[in-house]
Coordinates of C-alpha atoms and ligand atoms in Angstrom, one line a residue:
M1 CA -5.3 -1.4 28.4
A2 CA -3.1 -1.5 25.3
L3 CA -4.0 -3.2 22.1
Q4 CA -2.9 -6.8 21.7
S5 CA 0.1 -7.6 19.5
I6 CA -0.8 -10.2 17.0
D7 CA 1.3 -10.7 13.8
P8 CA -1.3 -10.7 11.1
T9 CA 0.8 -13.0 8.9
S10 CA 0.7 -15.7 11.6
T11 CA -3.1 -16.0 11.3
K12 CA -4.9 -18.8 9.5
A13 CA -6.8 -16.3 7.5
W14 CA -3.6 -14.7 6.2
K15 CA -2.3 -18.0 4.9
N16 CA -5.6 -18.8 3.3
L17 CA -5.8 -15.3 1.8
R18 CA -2.4 -16.1 0.1
K19 CA -3.9 -19.2 -1.4
N20 CA -7.0 -17.3 -2.4
Y21 CA -4.9 -14.7 -4.1
E22 CA -2.9 -17.4 -6.0
N23 CA -6.2 -19.0 -7.1
S24 CA -8.1 -15.9 -8.0
K25 CA -5.5 -13.4 -9.3
G26 CA -6.2 -14.5 -12.9
N27 CA -9.9 -13.6 -12.5
H28 CA -11.3 -10.7 -14.5
L29 CA -13.9 -8.5 -12.9
R30 CA -15.9 -8.8 -16.2
D31 CA -16.2 -12.5 -15.7
L32 CA -17.0 -12.2 -12.0
F33 CA -19.9 -10.0 -12.9
A34 CA -21.0 -12.3 -15.7
A35 CA -21.0 -15.2 -13.4
D36 CA -23.0 -13.5 -10.6
P37 CA -25.7 -11.1 -11.5
N38 CA -26.2 -10.3 -7.9
R39 CA -22.6 -9.3 -7.3
A40 CA -23.4 -5.6 -7.0
I41 CA -26.0 -6.4 -4.3
A42 CA -23.8 -8.8 -2.4
F43 CA -20.9 -6.4 -2.4
S44 CA -22.4 -3.1 -1.5
L45 CA -23.5 -1.4 1.7
Q46 CA -26.2 1.1 2.3
W47 CA -25.9 3.2 5.4
N48 CA -28.0 6.4 5.9
D49 CA -27.5 8.4 2.7
F50 CA -24.3 6.5 1.8
L51 CA -24.2 3.8 -0.8
V52 CA -20.9 2.0 -0.9
D53 CA -20.4 -0.2 -3.8
F54 CA -17.3 -2.4 -3.5
S55 CA -18.3 -5.0 -6.1
K56 CA -15.7 -3.7 -8.6
N57 CA -13.0 -5.3 -6.6
R58 CA -11.0 -8.4 -7.3
I59 CA -12.6 -10.4 -4.6
T60 CA -14.9 -13.4 -4.4
K61 CA -17.2 -14.2 -1.5
E62 CA -14.5 -16.4 -0.2
T63 CA -11.9 -13.6 -0.2
L64 CA -14.3 -11.3 1.7
A65 CA -15.0 -14.1 4.2
L66 CA -11.3 -14.6 4.7
L67 CA -10.6 -10.9 5.2
L68 CA -13.4 -10.8 7.8
Q69 CA -11.8 -13.8 9.5
L70 CA -8.5 -11.9 9.5
A71 CA -10.3 -9.1 11.4
D72 CA -11.6 -11.7 13.9
E73 CA -8.2 -13.4 14.3
V74 CA -6.4 -10.2 15.2
D75 CA -9.3 -9.5 17.6
L76 CA -10.5 -6.3 16.0
K77 CA -13.5 -6.3 18.2
D78 CA -11.4 -6.0 21.3
A79 CA -9.4 -3.2 19.7
V80 CA -12.6 -1.2 18.7
Q81 CA -13.8 -1.5 22.3
K82 CA -10.5 -0.2 23.6
Y83 CA -10.5 2.6 21.0
F84 CA -13.8 3.9 22.2
S85 CA -13.3 3.4 25.9
G86 CA -10.4 5.8 26.5
D87 CA -7.7 3.2 26.9
R88 CA -4.2 4.5 26.3
I89 CA -3.8 2.8 22.9
N90 CA -1.2 5.4 21.8
V91 CA 1.4 3.5 23.8
T92 CA 4.5 5.2 22.7
E93 CA 3.1 8.6 23.8
N94 CA 1.2 7.0 26.7
R95 CA -2.0 8.7 25.6
A96 CA -5.6 7.7 24.9
V97 CA -7.0 8.3 21.5
Q98 CA -10.3 10.0 21.9
H99 CA -11.1 12.3 19.0
T100 CA -14.5 10.4 18.9
A101 CA -15.3 12.0 22.3
L102 CA -15.2 15.4 20.6
R103 CA -18.4 14.5 18.7
A104 CA -20.1 12.3 21.3
K105 CA -23.5 13.2 22.5
K106 CA -23.9 15.4 25.5
T107 CA -25.4 12.5 27.5
A108 CA -22.4 10.2 26.7
T109 CA -19.8 9.3 29.2
V110 CA -16.2 8.9 28.0
L111 CA -13.7 8.2 30.6
V112 CA -10.1 9.2 30.2
D113 CA -8.1 8.2 33.3
G114 CA -11.3 7.7 35.1
E115 CA -12.7 11.1 34.4
N116 CA -15.6 11.8 32.1
V117 CA -14.3 14.3 29.5
I118 CA -17.7 15.1 27.9
P119 CA -18.6 18.0 30.2
E120 CA -15.3 19.7 29.4
V121 CA -15.7 19.0 25.7
Y122 CA -19.1 20.7 25.8
E123 CA -17.8 23.6 27.7
V124 CA -15.3 24.3 24.9
K125 CA -18.0 23.7 22.3
E126 CA -20.1 26.4 24.1
H127 CA -17.1 28.7 24.0
I128 CA -16.6 28.1 20.2
K129 CA -20.3 28.9 19.7
T130 CA -20.4 32.2 21.7
F131 CA -17.0 33.3 20.3
S132 CA -17.8 32.5 16.6
E133 CA -21.3 34.0 16.8
A134 CA -20.0 37.2 18.3
I135 CA -17.4 37.6 15.5
I136 CA -19.8 36.6 12.7
S137 CA -22.6 38.9 13.9
G138 CA -20.2 41.8 14.4
K139 CA -21.0 42.0 18.1
K140 CA -17.3 41.5 18.8
K141 CA -15.4 44.2 17.1
G142 CA -11.8 45.1 16.2
Y143 CA -9.8 47.7 18.1
T144 CA -11.1 50.7 16.1
G145 CA -14.7 49.6 16.5
K146 CA -15.2 47.9 13.1
P147 CA -16.6 44.4 12.6
F148 CA -14.3 41.7 11.5
T149 CA -14.0 40.9 7.8
D150 CA -11.1 38.4 7.8
V151 CA -9.8 35.5 9.8
V152 CA -6.3 34.0 9.6
N153 CA -5.7 30.5 10.8
I154 CA -2.0 30.2 11.8
G155 CA -1.0 26.6 12.2
I156 CA 0.6 23.7 10.3
G157 CA -0.1 20.0 9.7
G158 CA -3.0 18.8 11.9
S159 CA -3.6 22.4 12.9
D160 CA -4.1 23.5 9.4
L161 CA -5.0 20.7 6.9
G162 CA -8.4 19.8 8.5
P163 CA -9.8 23.2 8.9
E164 CA -8.6 24.2 5.4
M165 CA -10.1 21.1 3.8
V166 CA -13.4 21.5 5.6
I167 CA -13.8 25.2 4.8
K168 CA -13.2 24.5 1.1
A169 CA -15.6 21.5 1.3
L170 CA -18.3 23.6 3.0
Q171 CA -17.8 26.8 0.9
F172 CA -21.5 26.6 -0.1
Y173 CA -22.5 27.2 3.5
K174 CA -20.0 30.0 4.1
N175 CA -20.8 33.4 5.5
H176 CA -19.1 36.8 4.7
L177 CA -15.9 36.2 6.6
K178 CA -12.8 35.7 4.5
I179 CA -10.7 32.9 5.9
H180 CA -6.9 32.7 5.2
F181 CA -4.4 30.0 6.1
I182 CA -0.8 30.6 7.0
S183 CA 1.0 27.3 7.6
N184 CA 4.3 27.2 5.8
V185 CA 7.2 29.1 7.4
D186 CA 7.9 30.5 4.0
G187 CA 8.0 34.2 4.6
D188 CA 6.7 34.9 1.1
L189 CA 3.4 33.3 2.0
V190 CA 3.0 35.4 5.2
H191 CA 3.8 38.6 3.4
E192 CA 1.5 37.8 0.5
V193 CA -1.4 37.2 2.9
L194 CA -0.6 40.2 5.0
Q195 CA -0.8 42.4 1.9
E196 CA -4.5 41.6 1.6
L197 CA -5.3 42.3 5.2
N198 CA -6.4 45.3 7.3
P199 CA -5.2 44.9 10.9
E200 CA -8.3 46.8 12.1
T201 CA -10.7 44.1 10.8
T202 CA -8.7 40.9 11.0
L203 CA -8.9 38.1 13.6
F204 CA -5.8 35.9 14.0
V205 CA -6.3 32.3 15.4
I206 CA -3.1 30.6 16.4
V207 CA -3.6 26.9 16.4
S208 CA -0.9 24.7 17.9
K209 CA -1.4 21.8 20.1
T210 CA 2.0 22.1 21.6
F211 CA 2.5 25.8 21.0
T212 CA 6.2 25.0 20.3
T213 CA 6.1 24.4 16.6
Q214 CA 8.7 26.5 14.9
E215 CA 6.7 27.4 11.8
T216 CA 3.6 28.4 13.7
L217 CA 5.4 30.5 16.3
T218 CA 7.6 32.2 13.7
N219 CA 4.5 33.1 11.6
A220 CA 2.6 34.2 14.7
T221 CA 5.4 36.4 15.9
T222 CA 5.8 38.0 12.4
I223 CA 2.1 38.7 12.3
K224 CA 2.1 40.1 15.8
K225 CA 4.9 42.6 14.9
W226 CA 2.9 43.6 11.7
F227 CA -0.2 44.1 13.8
L228 CA 1.6 46.2 16.4
K229 CA 2.9 48.6 13.7
Q230 CA -0.6 50.0 13.7
A231 CA -2.2 48.8 16.9
Q232 CA -1.3 48.9 20.6
H233 CA -0.3 46.0 22.7
K234 CA -3.6 46.0 24.5
D235 CA -5.4 45.5 21.2
I236 CA -3.9 42.0 20.9
A237 CA -6.7 40.9 23.3
D238 CA -9.3 41.7 20.6
H239 CA -7.5 40.3 17.6
F240 CA -5.7 37.2 18.7
A241 CA -7.2 33.8 19.8
A242 CA -5.3 30.6 20.4
V243 CA -6.0 26.9 20.5
S244 CA -3.6 24.8 22.4
T245 CA -2.9 22.3 25.3
N246 CA -0.1 24.6 26.3
T247 CA -1.9 27.4 28.2
K248 CA 1.4 28.7 29.8
K249 CA 2.9 29.4 26.4
I250 CA -0.3 31.1 25.2
A251 CA -0.2 33.5 28.1
E252 CA 3.4 34.3 27.4
F253 CA 2.4 35.2 23.8
G254 CA -0.1 37.7 25.3
I255 CA -3.4 36.2 24.3
A256 CA -6.3 37.2 26.5
A257 CA -7.7 34.4 28.7
E258 CA -11.2 34.7 27.2
N259 CA -9.7 34.0 23.7
V260 CA -7.9 30.8 24.8
F261 CA -9.4 27.5 23.6
P262 CA -8.0 24.4 25.3
M263 CA -7.2 21.2 23.6
W264 CA -6.3 17.8 25.1
D265 CA -3.4 15.4 24.7
W266 CA -5.9 12.6 23.9
V267 CA -6.6 14.2 20.6
G268 CA -4.0 13.7 17.8
G269 CA -3.3 16.7 15.7
R270 CA -4.4 15.0 12.5
F271 CA -7.8 14.1 14.1
S272 CA -8.3 17.4 15.8
L273 CA -10.6 19.4 13.5
W274 CA -13.5 18.4 15.7
S275 CA -12.0 20.3 18.6
A276 CA -11.4 24.0 18.9
V277 CA -8.8 23.4 16.2
G278 CA -11.9 23.7 14.0
L279 CA -12.6 27.2 15.4
S280 CA -12.0 28.7 11.9
I281 CA -14.6 26.2 10.5
A282 CA -17.2 27.5 13.0
L283 CA -16.2 31.1 12.1
A284 CA -16.5 30.3 8.3
V285 CA -19.8 28.4 8.3
G286 CA -21.4 29.2 11.6
Y287 CA -21.4 27.1 14.8
D288 CA -24.6 25.2 13.8
N289 CA -23.0 23.8 10.6
F290 CA -19.8 22.9 12.5
D291 CA -21.9 21.1 15.1
T292 CA -23.9 19.3 12.4
M293 CA -20.7 18.1 10.9
L294 CA -19.8 16.7 14.3
S295 CA -23.1 14.9 14.5
G296 CA -22.5 13.3 11.1
A297 CA -19.2 12.0 12.4
Q298 CA -20.9 10.8 15.6
Q299 CA -23.3 8.8 13.5
M300 CA -20.5 7.2 11.6
D301 CA -18.8 6.4 15.0
E302 CA -21.9 4.6 16.0
H303 CA -22.1 2.7 12.8
F304 CA -18.4 1.7 13.1
R305 CA -18.7 0.7 16.8
T306 CA -21.9 -1.3 16.5
A307 CA -22.3 -2.7 12.9
E308 CA -21.2 -6.3 12.3
F309 CA -17.9 -6.3 10.4
D310 CA -19.5 -7.6 7.1
K311 CA -21.9 -4.6 7.2
N312 CA -19.3 -2.1 8.5
I313 CA -18.2 0.4 5.9
P314 CA -14.8 1.4 7.5
V315 CA -14.0 -2.2 8.2
V316 CA -14.8 -3.5 4.7
L317 CA -12.9 -0.6 3.0
A318 CA -9.9 -1.2 5.3
L319 CA -9.9 -4.9 4.6
L320 CA -10.0 -4.3 0.8
S321 CA -7.1 -1.9 1.1
I322 CA -5.1 -4.6 3.0
W323 CA -6.0 -7.1 0.3
Y324 CA -4.4 -5.0 -2.4
N325 CA -1.5 -3.7 -0.3
N326 CA -0.4 -7.1 1.2
F327 CA -1.5 -9.6 -1.5
Y328 CA -1.4 -7.7 -4.8
N329 CA 1.5 -5.5 -3.6
A330 CA -0.2 -2.3 -4.7
E331 CA 1.7 0.5 -3.1
T332 CA -0.7 3.4 -3.6
E333 CA -4.3 4.2 -3.5
A334 CA -6.0 7.1 -5.2
I335 CA -9.0 9.0 -3.7
I336 CA -10.9 10.9 -6.3
P337 CA -13.8 13.0 -5.2
Y338 CA -16.1 14.2 -8.0
S339 CA -16.7 17.5 -6.3
Q340 CA -14.5 20.6 -6.6
Y341 CA -15.5 21.4 -3.1
L342 CA -13.4 18.4 -2.0
S343 CA -10.3 19.6 -3.7
R344 CA -8.2 19.3 -0.5
F345 CA -9.8 16.0 0.6
S346 CA -7.0 13.7 -0.7
A347 CA -4.3 16.0 0.7
Y348 CA -6.0 16.0 4.1
L349 CA -6.3 12.2 4.0
Q350 CA -2.7 11.9 2.9
Q351 CA -1.7 13.2 6.3
G352 CA -4.3 11.2 8.2
I353 CA -3.4 7.9 6.5
M354 CA 0.3 8.2 5.8
E355 CA 1.3 9.8 9.2
S356 CA -0.8 7.2 11.1
N357 CA 0.1 4.0 9.3
G358 CA 3.6 4.9 7.9
K359 CA 5.2 2.6 10.5
S360 CA 7.6 -0.3 10.2
V361 CA 7.8 -1.5 13.8
D362 CA 5.1 -3.7 15.2
R363 CA 3.4 -3.3 18.6
S364 CA 5.9 -5.6 20.1
G365 CA 8.8 -3.4 18.9
Q366 CA 9.9 -5.8 16.1
R367 CA 10.5 -4.7 12.5
V368 CA 7.6 -5.9 10.4
D369 CA 8.3 -8.1 7.4
Y370 CA 5.2 -7.2 5.5
Q371 CA 3.9 -4.0 4.0
T372 CA 2.1 -1.4 6.0
G373 CA 0.8 2.1 5.2
T374 CA -0.4 2.8 1.7
I375 CA 0.6 5.9 -0.2
I376 CA -2.4 8.1 -0.7
W377 CA -2.9 10.6 -3.5
G378 CA -5.6 12.1 -5.6
E379 CA -7.3 15.2 -7.1
P380 CA -10.9 15.9 -7.9
G381 CA -12.5 14.3 -11.0
T382 CA -13.1 15.3 -13.8
N383 CA -9.8 17.3 -13.8
S384 CA -7.7 14.2 -12.9
Q385 CA -9.2 12.3 -15.9
H386 CA -7.4 14.9 -18.1
A387 CA -4.2 14.4 -16.2
F388 CA -3.0 11.2 -14.4
F389 CA -5.9 8.8 -15.2
Q390 CA -3.9 7.6 -18.2
L391 CA -1.6 5.7 -15.8
I392 CA -4.4 4.2 -13.9
H393 CA -6.0 2.9 -17.1
Q394 CA -3.0 1.7 -19.0
G395 CA 0.1 1.9 -16.8
T396 CA 1.9 -1.0 -15.3
K397 CA 0.9 -0.3 -11.7
L398 CA -2.2 -1.5 -9.9
I399 CA -3.9 1.5 -8.3
P400 CA -7.1 0.9 -6.4
V401 CA -9.3 4.0 -6.5
D402 CA -12.0 5.3 -4.3
F403 CA -14.6 7.3 -6.3
I404 CA -16.6 9.7 -4.1
G405 CA -19.6 11.4 -5.7
F406 CA -22.9 13.0 -4.8
K407 CA -26.4 12.4 -6.1
K408 CA -27.4 16.0 -6.0
S409 CA -25.3 19.1 -6.6
L410 CA -25.6 22.1 -4.3
H411 CA -26.4 24.8 -6.8
G412 CA -28.8 22.5 -8.5
D413 CA -27.4 22.7 -12.1
V414 CA -28.7 19.4 -13.3
E415 CA -27.0 19.7 -16.7
H416 CA -23.6 20.1 -15.2
H417 CA -24.2 17.5 -12.5
N418 CA -25.3 14.9 -15.0
K419 CA -22.2 15.5 -17.0
L420 CA -20.0 15.3 -13.9
M421 CA -21.6 12.1 -12.7
A422 CA -21.6 10.5 -16.2
N423 CA -17.9 10.7 -16.0
F424 CA -17.9 9.4 -12.5
F425 CA -19.8 6.2 -13.5
A426 CA -18.1 5.9 -16.9
Q427 CA -14.7 5.8 -15.3
T428 CA -15.3 3.0 -12.8
E429 CA -17.0 1.0 -15.6
A430 CA -14.2 1.5 -18.0
L431 CA -11.6 0.8 -15.4
M432 CA -13.3 -2.5 -14.7
N433 CA -14.2 -3.6 -18.2
G434 CA -11.3 -2.3 -20.1
K435 CA -11.4 -2.8 -23.9
T436 CA -10.6 -6.2 -25.4
P437 CA -8.5 -6.6 -28.7
E438 CA -11.8 -7.8 -30.4
E439 CA -13.6 -4.6 -29.3
V440 CA -10.7 -2.5 -30.5
Y441 CA -10.5 -4.3 -33.8
K442 CA -14.2 -3.7 -34.4
E443 CA -13.9 0.0 -33.5
L444 CA -10.9 0.5 -35.9
E445 CA -12.7 -1.5 -38.6
G446 CA -15.6 0.9 -38.3
L447 CA -13.2 3.7 -39.0
K448 CA -12.4 2.1 -42.3
L449 CA -8.7 1.5 -41.5
S450 CA -6.7 -1.0 -43.5
E451 CA -5.9 -4.4 -41.9
E452 CA -2.2 -3.3 -41.6
Q453 CA -3.2 0.0 -39.9
I454 CA -5.5 -1.8 -37.5
Q455 CA -2.8 -4.3 -36.5
K456 CA -0.3 -1.5 -36.0
L457 CA -2.6 0.5 -33.7
L458 CA -4.4 -2.3 -31.9
P459 CA -2.1 -3.0 -29.0
F460 CA -2.0 0.6 -28.0
K461 CA -5.7 0.9 -27.9
V462 CA -6.4 -2.2 -25.7
F463 CA -7.3 -1.6 -22.1
E464 CA -6.8 -4.6 -19.8
G465 CA -9.4 -3.3 -17.4
N466 CA -9.8 -5.3 -14.1
K467 CA -8.8 -2.1 -12.2
P468 CA -10.4 -2.1 -8.7
T469 CA -12.5 0.7 -7.5
N470 CA -14.9 1.5 -4.6
T471 CA -17.8 3.8 -5.3
I472 CA -19.0 6.0 -2.5
L473 CA -22.2 7.6 -3.6
I474 CA -23.7 10.1 -1.1
E475 CA -27.0 12.0 -1.4
Q476 CA -25.5 15.5 -1.1
L477 CA -22.4 17.3 0.2
T478 CA -23.7 18.7 3.5
P479 CA -22.0 19.3 6.9
K480 CA -23.5 16.1 8.1
S481 CA -22.4 13.9 5.2
L482 CA -18.9 15.5 5.2
G483 CA -18.6 14.7 8.9
A484 CA -19.5 11.1 8.3
L485 CA -17.2 10.8 5.3
I486 CA -14.2 12.1 7.3
A487 CA -15.0 9.8 10.2
L488 CA -15.3 6.8 7.8
Y489 CA -11.7 7.3 6.7
E490 CA -10.5 7.9 10.3
H491 CA -11.9 4.5 11.3
K492 CA -10.5 2.9 8.2
I493 CA -7.0 4.1 9.4
F494 CA -7.6 2.6 12.8
V495 CA -8.7 -0.8 11.4
Q496 CA -5.7 -1.0 9.1
G497 CA -3.3 -0.1 12.0
V498 CA -4.8 -2.8 14.2
I499 CA -4.5 -5.4 11.5
W500 CA -0.9 -4.4 10.6
N501 CA -0.1 -4.6 14.3
I502 CA 1.4 -1.1 14.4
F503 CA 0.8 2.0 16.5
S504 CA -1.2 4.5 14.4
Y505 CA -1.3 7.4 16.7
D506 CA 2.3 8.5 17.2
Q507 CA 4.4 10.4 14.6
W508 CA 8.0 10.2 15.4
G509 CA 9.0 11.0 11.8
V510 CA 7.2 14.3 12.2
E511 CA 8.8 15.0 15.5
L512 CA 12.2 14.3 13.9
G513 CA 11.6 17.0 11.4
K514 CA 10.7 19.5 14.2
H515 CA 14.2 19.1 15.6
L516 CA 16.4 18.6 12.5
A517 CA 16.2 22.2 11.2
G518 CA 17.4 23.7 14.5
T519 CA 21.1 22.7 14.0
I520 CA 21.3 23.8 10.4
L521 CA 19.5 27.1 11.3
K522 CA 22.5 27.9 13.5
D523 CA 24.8 27.2 10.6
L524 CA 22.8 29.6 8.5
Q525 CA 22.8 32.3 11.2
N526 CA 26.4 31.9 12.4
S527 CA 29.6 32.5 10.3
E528 CA 30.9 29.0 11.0
I529 CA 29.3 25.9 9.6
A530 CA 29.3 22.8 11.9
D531 CA 30.6 19.5 10.6
H532 CA 28.3 17.8 8.0
D533 CA 28.6 15.3 5.2
G534 CA 30.3 16.5 2.0
S535 CA 27.1 17.2 0.1
T536 CA 25.3 19.1 2.9
M537 CA 28.4 21.1 3.6
R538 CA 28.8 22.1 0.0
L539 CA 25.1 23.1 -0.3
L540 CA 25.3 25.2 2.9
Q541 CA 28.4 27.0 1.6
A542 CA 26.6 27.7 -1.7
F543 CA 23.5 29.0 0.1
K544 CA 25.6 31.4 2.2
S545 CA 27.9 32.6 -0.6
Ligands
LIG601 C1 -0.5 15.6 13.5 C2 0.9 15.8 13.6 C3 1.4 17.2 13.0 C4 1.0 18.3 13.9 C5 1.8 19.6 13.5 C6 1.5 20.8 14.3 O1 -1.0 14.6 13.9 O2 1.4 15.6 14.9 O3 1.0 17.4 11.8 O4 -0.3 18.6 13.9 O5 3.2 19.3 13.5 O6 1.7 20.6 15.6 P1 1.2 21.6 16.7 O7 -0.3 21.7 16.6 O8 1.7 21.2 18.0 O9 1.8 23.0 16.3

């Protein structure tokens, strides 16, 4: 069954949230903390080894109660049930949304169109295991009898960003295989990567759910030609694997049947790293680590599915995001992990969040008259402190930030880790407290500046503070905690989509891009240019001249 269509702005909660916003927008977080010493306890959640502190948000208990009421009024409970039970909630593509089935326990039953998909999921997992173990151990060899040293993942968007992010995130757990990513159709990238490779010892994994994506097929074809300069056609069977729903096209490409990994149309590209799309992850860190990551996600699924909404991390974080997006008119959200391993995490979530919730038509087909999807951006701390944090501290825009940090580092260098985490805590504290004119005055007085100098400098050194942050403090970056962290944001996306009354699992904007280039490519290849607007015409002529 499809999700219900309820306009969130028609709910009682929405109207009361508006009032709550008007009454509370003048509050300063500093005062809220002074008024309630237990605020950090009331507004935090402990789940397994995750501590989520959301007390540094511009909310009162009443705000949170109203946000939770909003979730009830749009019947989030019903939506969650449909999300997990294989209903075709991706209505515009007429598909179920079952990436959670990919990490479900073997004993689970997940029905898609009346059929339990779990046995098939586990069959593919077994294939990922045997294949990756044979490559890692050197049992499976290249066409000249040498073990593999390099793996190239050829895919784009959802068939690239997830595996790339996770392999960076789990670098500590990596084995000897060097993993490369070719996504962009930019030939300079392909040729740069190929220069580093020896065809005798390289495995190519072509990942494309549809196996029709121009970028991926172009890159795969270029690579195949390069490979065949040294190897024979029959050697393709040892060196190429493919992940796709389109088995016919894979066969046409010449991939051996035993190297074909199926995918399902009930898994969206941006949620597919848990499937065989994550084959390069299993190759990089070993199947057991890949599977542990899945089990971390499964635990988060369980939490999301069963925890009461006021104790439910994805629900609470989604509601807070809606609070700023729809009441404070904040347009962007930053995600700042204090771990260099998570350097691609924000870019990965950028796709997940912006592709899913970047919609302006509601589930009844009407244009919405309220804001939906937030703009996501971010880079790891502490580097970002030395770059764009200035704007978060003193700019004119309100930017809620998620700070993600770990209690223990992986290499165990306590001195470094304490310095890293001192910055982590200091930033959220400073963003909240700011610096008052009185404090700045005292500071400048201490520097023995004249009264005139103090008055001149003072306005520039004041920090308003009151900048909202969530702190997600996790024990350590492990395959398990990473799996749970990714799943947390996946469910946050779902909750926001439900409340905004939009369809989160289609991506017509991406599909548009897949077709647009075709016409112009003809203009570039042919001598004649078809009719275009004046600007495009002039640019095409300049390009061809
Ligand atoms: C993801 C999107 C998109 C997709 C790529 C690659 O949710 O649909 O990013 O993953 O366009 O598509 P293929 O895997 O079909 O090549």
